[in-house]
């Protein structure tokens, strides 16, 4: 039932997550007694998956050849429904939305990198640091996606990103938001590269952006440095 070509197989417990070259991810349950594999959930978006990475039992990060990284998660009630199907026939024949599996994964995050991502790995880059998602690209770029641990940090960086979009547009005049949403609308990711450019703005603009955030320019720079040293360098 996987439509095209399998590009990756990832296992956790009795679950197998299969990535397809064109149709994103499929969650497959292995039933030991019947020696049977059943697709019980899939993604609603077509993604040309190049690589993927398990984040936890219900969550997968994947990257596609057009330069997008996304995280999809099974809804909380998904796991139980396949366990209650003793023969596996219900999941095999119960064709749901878009002629696919009966259950659908939810998109947690979408982000356009702009380069083909070749590897994704959940790891810690510094001893005793927090875990982050590291990606490498076809043209040799290495980047990390880091989770926010507090709402205060998230709000701060979200507002900083908004001010940077308007105060410090890209050199080519292209809209930052439309670039990061090139294939899928950007969701739940703040562009660290854009926020880092705060330090290269002229002092007058730095002061006006910092005042909007109720901070001083050195405090904003310190905040940027803190989140960098917490995860990477």
mmCIF file of C-alpha atoms in Angstrom, residues 39-212:
data_model
loop_
_atom_site.group_PDB
_atom_site.id
_atom_site.type_symbol
_atom_site.label_atom_id
_atom_site.label_comp_id
_atom_site.label_asym_id
_atom_site.label_seq_id
_atom_site.Cartn_x
_atom_site.Cartn_y
_atom_site.Cartn_z
ATOM 1 C CA UNK A 39 -0.712 0.826 7.579
ATOM 2 C CA UNK A 40 -2.781 2.592 10.218
ATOM 3 C CA UNK A 41 -1.886 6.272 9.696
ATOM 4 C CA UNK A 42 -0.332 8.563 7.109
ATOM 5 C CA UNK A 43 0.287 12.215 6.285
ATOM 6 C CA UNK A 44 -2.124 14.356 4.256
ATOM 7 C CA UNK A 45 0.598 16.322 2.418
ATOM 8 C CA UNK A 46 2.762 15.051 -0.453
ATOM 9 C CA UNK A 47 6.396 15.310 0.618
ATOM 10 C CA UNK A 48 9.355 14.135 -1.471
ATOM 11 C CA UNK A 49 11.158 12.742 1.556
ATOM 12 C CA UNK A 50 14.968 12.557 1.423
ATOM 13 C CA UNK A 51 15.522 11.743 5.104
ATOM 14 C CA UNK A 52 13.600 11.455 8.361
ATOM 15 C CA UNK A 53 14.301 11.135 12.069
ATOM 16 C CA UNK A 54 12.346 9.683 15.002
ATOM 17 C CA UNK A 55 11.735 12.250 17.729
ATOM 18 C CA UNK A 56 9.528 10.134 19.995
ATOM 19 C CA UNK A 57 6.947 7.341 19.811
ATOM 20 C CA UNK A 58 4.374 9.502 18.000
ATOM 21 C CA UNK A 59 6.525 12.182 16.344
ATOM 22 C CA UNK A 60 8.648 12.210 13.188
ATOM 23 C CA UNK A 61 10.794 14.901 11.626
ATOM 24 C CA UNK A 62 11.244 14.686 7.864
ATOM 25 C CA UNK A 63 12.999 16.680 5.156
ATOM 26 C CA UNK A 64 12.229 16.800 1.442
ATOM 27 C CA UNK A 65 14.195 17.414 -1.723
ATOM 28 C CA UNK A 66 12.709 20.901 -2.164
ATOM 29 C CA UNK A 67 14.343 22.146 1.027
ATOM 30 C CA UNK A 68 11.532 21.867 3.586
ATOM 31 C CA UNK A 69 11.765 20.428 7.081
ATOM 32 C CA UNK A 70 8.556 19.346 8.795
ATOM 33 C CA UNK A 71 7.535 17.605 11.990
ATOM 34 C CA UNK A 72 4.369 15.491 12.028
ATOM 35 C CA UNK A 73 2.760 13.840 15.037
ATOM 36 C CA UNK A 74 0.027 11.278 15.472
ATOM 37 C CA UNK A 75 -3.020 12.581 17.377
ATOM 38 C CA UNK A 76 -3.279 11.319 21.001
ATOM 39 C CA UNK A 77 -6.069 8.803 20.265
ATOM 40 C CA UNK A 78 -4.334 7.140 17.293
ATOM 41 C CA UNK A 79 -2.222 4.496 19.021
ATOM 42 C CA UNK A 80 -5.136 2.910 20.886
ATOM 43 C CA UNK A 81 -7.345 2.412 17.851
ATOM 44 C CA UNK A 82 -4.909 0.124 16.054
ATOM 45 C CA UNK A 83 -4.336 -1.890 19.234
ATOM 46 C CA UNK A 84 -8.085 -2.534 19.545
ATOM 47 C CA UNK A 85 -8.182 -4.130 16.094
ATOM 48 C CA UNK A 86 -7.362 -7.773 16.878
ATOM 49 C CA UNK A 87 -7.270 -9.127 13.317
ATOM 50 C CA UNK A 88 -5.811 -6.090 11.565
ATOM 51 C CA UNK A 89 -8.483 -6.357 8.861
ATOM 52 C CA UNK A 90 -10.227 -3.142 9.917
ATOM 53 C CA UNK A 91 -7.109 -1.039 9.353
ATOM 54 C CA UNK A 92 -6.338 -2.908 6.150
ATOM 55 C CA UNK A 93 -9.705 -2.251 4.507
ATOM 56 C CA UNK A 94 -10.881 0.913 6.252
ATOM 57 C CA UNK A 95 -9.837 3.482 3.678
ATOM 58 C CA UNK A 96 -10.266 7.001 4.985
ATOM 59 C CA UNK A 97 -9.583 10.559 3.821
ATOM 60 C CA UNK A 98 -8.009 10.998 0.363
ATOM 61 C CA UNK A 99 -8.192 7.232 -0.196
ATOM 62 C CA UNK A 100 -5.349 6.781 2.299
ATOM 63 C CA UNK A 101 -5.139 5.343 5.798
ATOM 64 C CA UNK A 102 -8.042 5.771 8.187
ATOM 65 C CA UNK A 103 -6.059 8.035 10.548
ATOM 66 C CA UNK A 104 -4.048 11.140 9.768
ATOM 67 C CA UNK A 105 -0.959 12.695 11.313
ATOM 68 C CA UNK A 106 -1.019 16.341 12.403
ATOM 69 C CA UNK A 107 1.555 18.842 11.158
ATOM 70 C CA UNK A 108 3.415 20.369 14.105
ATOM 71 C CA UNK A 109 5.990 22.369 12.186
ATOM 72 C CA UNK A 110 6.873 23.457 8.627
ATOM 73 C CA UNK A 111 9.955 25.416 7.591
ATOM 74 C CA UNK A 112 11.639 26.110 4.252
ATOM 75 C CA UNK A 113 15.445 25.946 4.415
ATOM 76 C CA UNK A 114 16.017 26.652 0.725
ATOM 77 C CA UNK A 115 18.537 23.812 0.271
ATOM 78 C CA UNK A 116 17.975 20.069 -0.146
ATOM 79 C CA UNK A 117 18.360 18.480 3.301
ATOM 80 C CA UNK A 118 20.233 15.170 3.252
ATOM 81 C CA UNK A 119 20.364 14.169 6.917
ATOM 82 C CA UNK A 120 18.479 14.839 10.140
ATOM 83 C CA UNK A 121 19.588 13.718 13.588
ATOM 84 C CA UNK A 122 18.411 14.357 17.121
ATOM 85 C CA UNK A 123 21.527 14.867 19.225
ATOM 86 C CA UNK A 124 23.331 17.011 21.796
ATOM 87 C CA UNK A 125 26.172 19.125 20.412
ATOM 88 C CA UNK A 126 27.796 20.095 23.711
ATOM 89 C CA UNK A 127 28.342 17.924 26.829
ATOM 90 C CA UNK A 128 25.418 18.371 29.220
ATOM 91 C CA UNK A 129 23.521 20.524 26.698
ATOM 92 C CA UNK A 130 19.925 20.150 25.608
ATOM 93 C CA UNK A 131 18.911 18.030 22.634
ATOM 94 C CA UNK A 132 18.491 19.654 19.241
ATOM 95 C CA UNK A 133 17.688 18.560 15.705
ATOM 96 C CA UNK A 134 20.749 18.877 13.453
ATOM 97 C CA UNK A 135 20.415 18.945 9.669
ATOM 98 C CA UNK A 136 22.960 18.973 6.832
ATOM 99 C CA UNK A 137 22.300 20.084 3.273
ATOM 100 C CA UNK A 138 23.431 19.176 -0.227
ATOM 101 C CA UNK A 139 25.528 22.338 -0.589
ATOM 102 C CA UNK A 140 27.385 21.688 2.673
ATOM 103 C CA UNK A 141 25.315 23.730 5.117
ATOM 104 C CA UNK A 142 24.886 22.553 8.709
ATOM 105 C CA UNK A 143 22.056 23.913 10.844
ATOM 106 C CA UNK A 144 20.202 23.127 14.047
ATOM 107 C CA UNK A 145 16.590 23.439 15.143
ATOM 108 C CA UNK A 146 16.316 23.995 18.883
ATOM 109 C CA UNK A 147 13.201 23.717 21.090
ATOM 110 C CA UNK A 148 12.083 26.605 23.258
ATOM 111 C CA UNK A 149 11.872 25.699 26.932
ATOM 112 C CA UNK A 150 9.814 28.684 28.094
ATOM 113 C CA UNK A 151 6.930 30.787 26.776
ATOM 114 C CA UNK A 152 8.851 33.945 27.694
ATOM 115 C CA UNK A 153 11.710 33.049 25.306
ATOM 116 C CA UNK A 154 9.257 32.106 22.572
ATOM 117 C CA UNK A 155 7.345 35.388 22.859
ATOM 118 C CA UNK A 156 10.565 37.409 22.903
ATOM 119 C CA UNK A 157 11.992 35.811 19.753
ATOM 120 C CA UNK A 158 8.653 35.876 17.966
ATOM 121 C CA UNK A 159 8.400 39.636 18.477
ATOM 122 C CA UNK A 160 12.067 40.135 17.571
ATOM 123 C CA UNK A 161 11.509 38.226 14.320
ATOM 124 C CA UNK A 162 8.458 40.376 13.503
ATOM 125 C CA UNK A 163 10.435 43.600 14.025
ATOM 126 C CA UNK A 164 13.423 42.282 12.049
ATOM 127 C CA UNK A 165 11.156 41.420 9.108
ATOM 128 C CA UNK A 166 9.974 45.006 8.858
ATOM 129 C CA UNK A 167 13.130 46.877 9.948
ATOM 130 C CA UNK A 168 15.807 44.812 8.214
ATOM 131 C CA UNK A 169 14.397 43.300 4.998
ATOM 132 C CA UNK A 170 16.599 40.972 2.857
ATOM 133 C CA UNK A 171 19.096 42.659 0.510
ATOM 134 C CA UNK A 172 17.291 41.434 -2.622
ATOM 135 C CA UNK A 173 13.997 42.919 -1.457
ATOM 136 C CA UNK A 174 12.261 39.558 -1.248
ATOM 137 C CA UNK A 175 9.635 39.070 1.449
ATOM 138 C CA UNK A 176 11.078 36.955 4.268
ATOM 139 C CA UNK A 177 7.764 35.370 5.251
ATOM 140 C CA UNK A 178 6.932 34.274 1.700
ATOM 141 C CA UNK A 179 10.392 32.714 1.298
ATOM 142 C CA UNK A 180 10.128 30.653 4.498
ATOM 143 C CA UNK A 181 6.607 29.594 3.380
ATOM 144 C CA UNK A 182 7.686 28.695 -0.163
ATOM 145 C CA UNK A 183 5.982 25.253 -0.300
ATOM 146 C CA UNK A 184 4.052 25.043 2.984
ATOM 147 C CA UNK A 185 3.079 27.972 5.237
ATOM 148 C CA UNK A 186 5.800 28.387 7.858
ATOM 149 C CA UNK A 187 4.517 27.061 11.168
ATOM 150 C CA UNK A 188 5.933 27.093 14.711
ATOM 151 C CA UNK A 189 9.501 28.003 13.687
ATOM 152 C CA UNK A 190 11.335 31.262 14.340
ATOM 153 C CA UNK A 191 14.143 32.122 11.926
ATOM 154 C CA UNK A 192 17.303 32.283 14.040
ATOM 155 C CA UNK A 193 19.390 33.532 11.101
ATOM 156 C CA UNK A 194 17.144 36.574 10.789
ATOM 157 C CA UNK A 195 17.213 37.241 14.544
ATOM 158 C CA UNK A 196 21.034 36.944 14.560
ATOM 159 C CA UNK A 197 21.191 39.831 12.063
ATOM 160 C CA UNK A 198 20.137 42.142 14.892
ATOM 161 C CA UNK A 199 23.839 42.598 15.738
ATOM 162 C CA UNK A 200 24.662 43.790 12.211
ATOM 163 C CA UNK A 201 21.989 46.518 12.139
ATOM 164 C CA UNK A 202 23.018 50.126 12.632
ATOM 165 C CA UNK A 203 22.832 51.291 16.295
ATOM 166 C CA UNK A 204 19.850 53.599 15.710
ATOM 167 C CA UNK A 205 17.711 50.745 14.361
ATOM 168 C CA UNK A 206 18.954 48.403 17.091
ATOM 169 C CA UNK A 207 17.807 50.921 19.699
ATOM 170 C CA UNK A 208 14.338 51.331 18.160
ATOM 171 C CA UNK A 209 13.780 47.544 17.889
ATOM 172 C CA UNK A 210 15.047 46.957 21.450
ATOM 173 C CA UNK A 211 12.739 49.698 22.793
ATOM 174 C CA UNK A 212 9.761 48.014 21.131
#
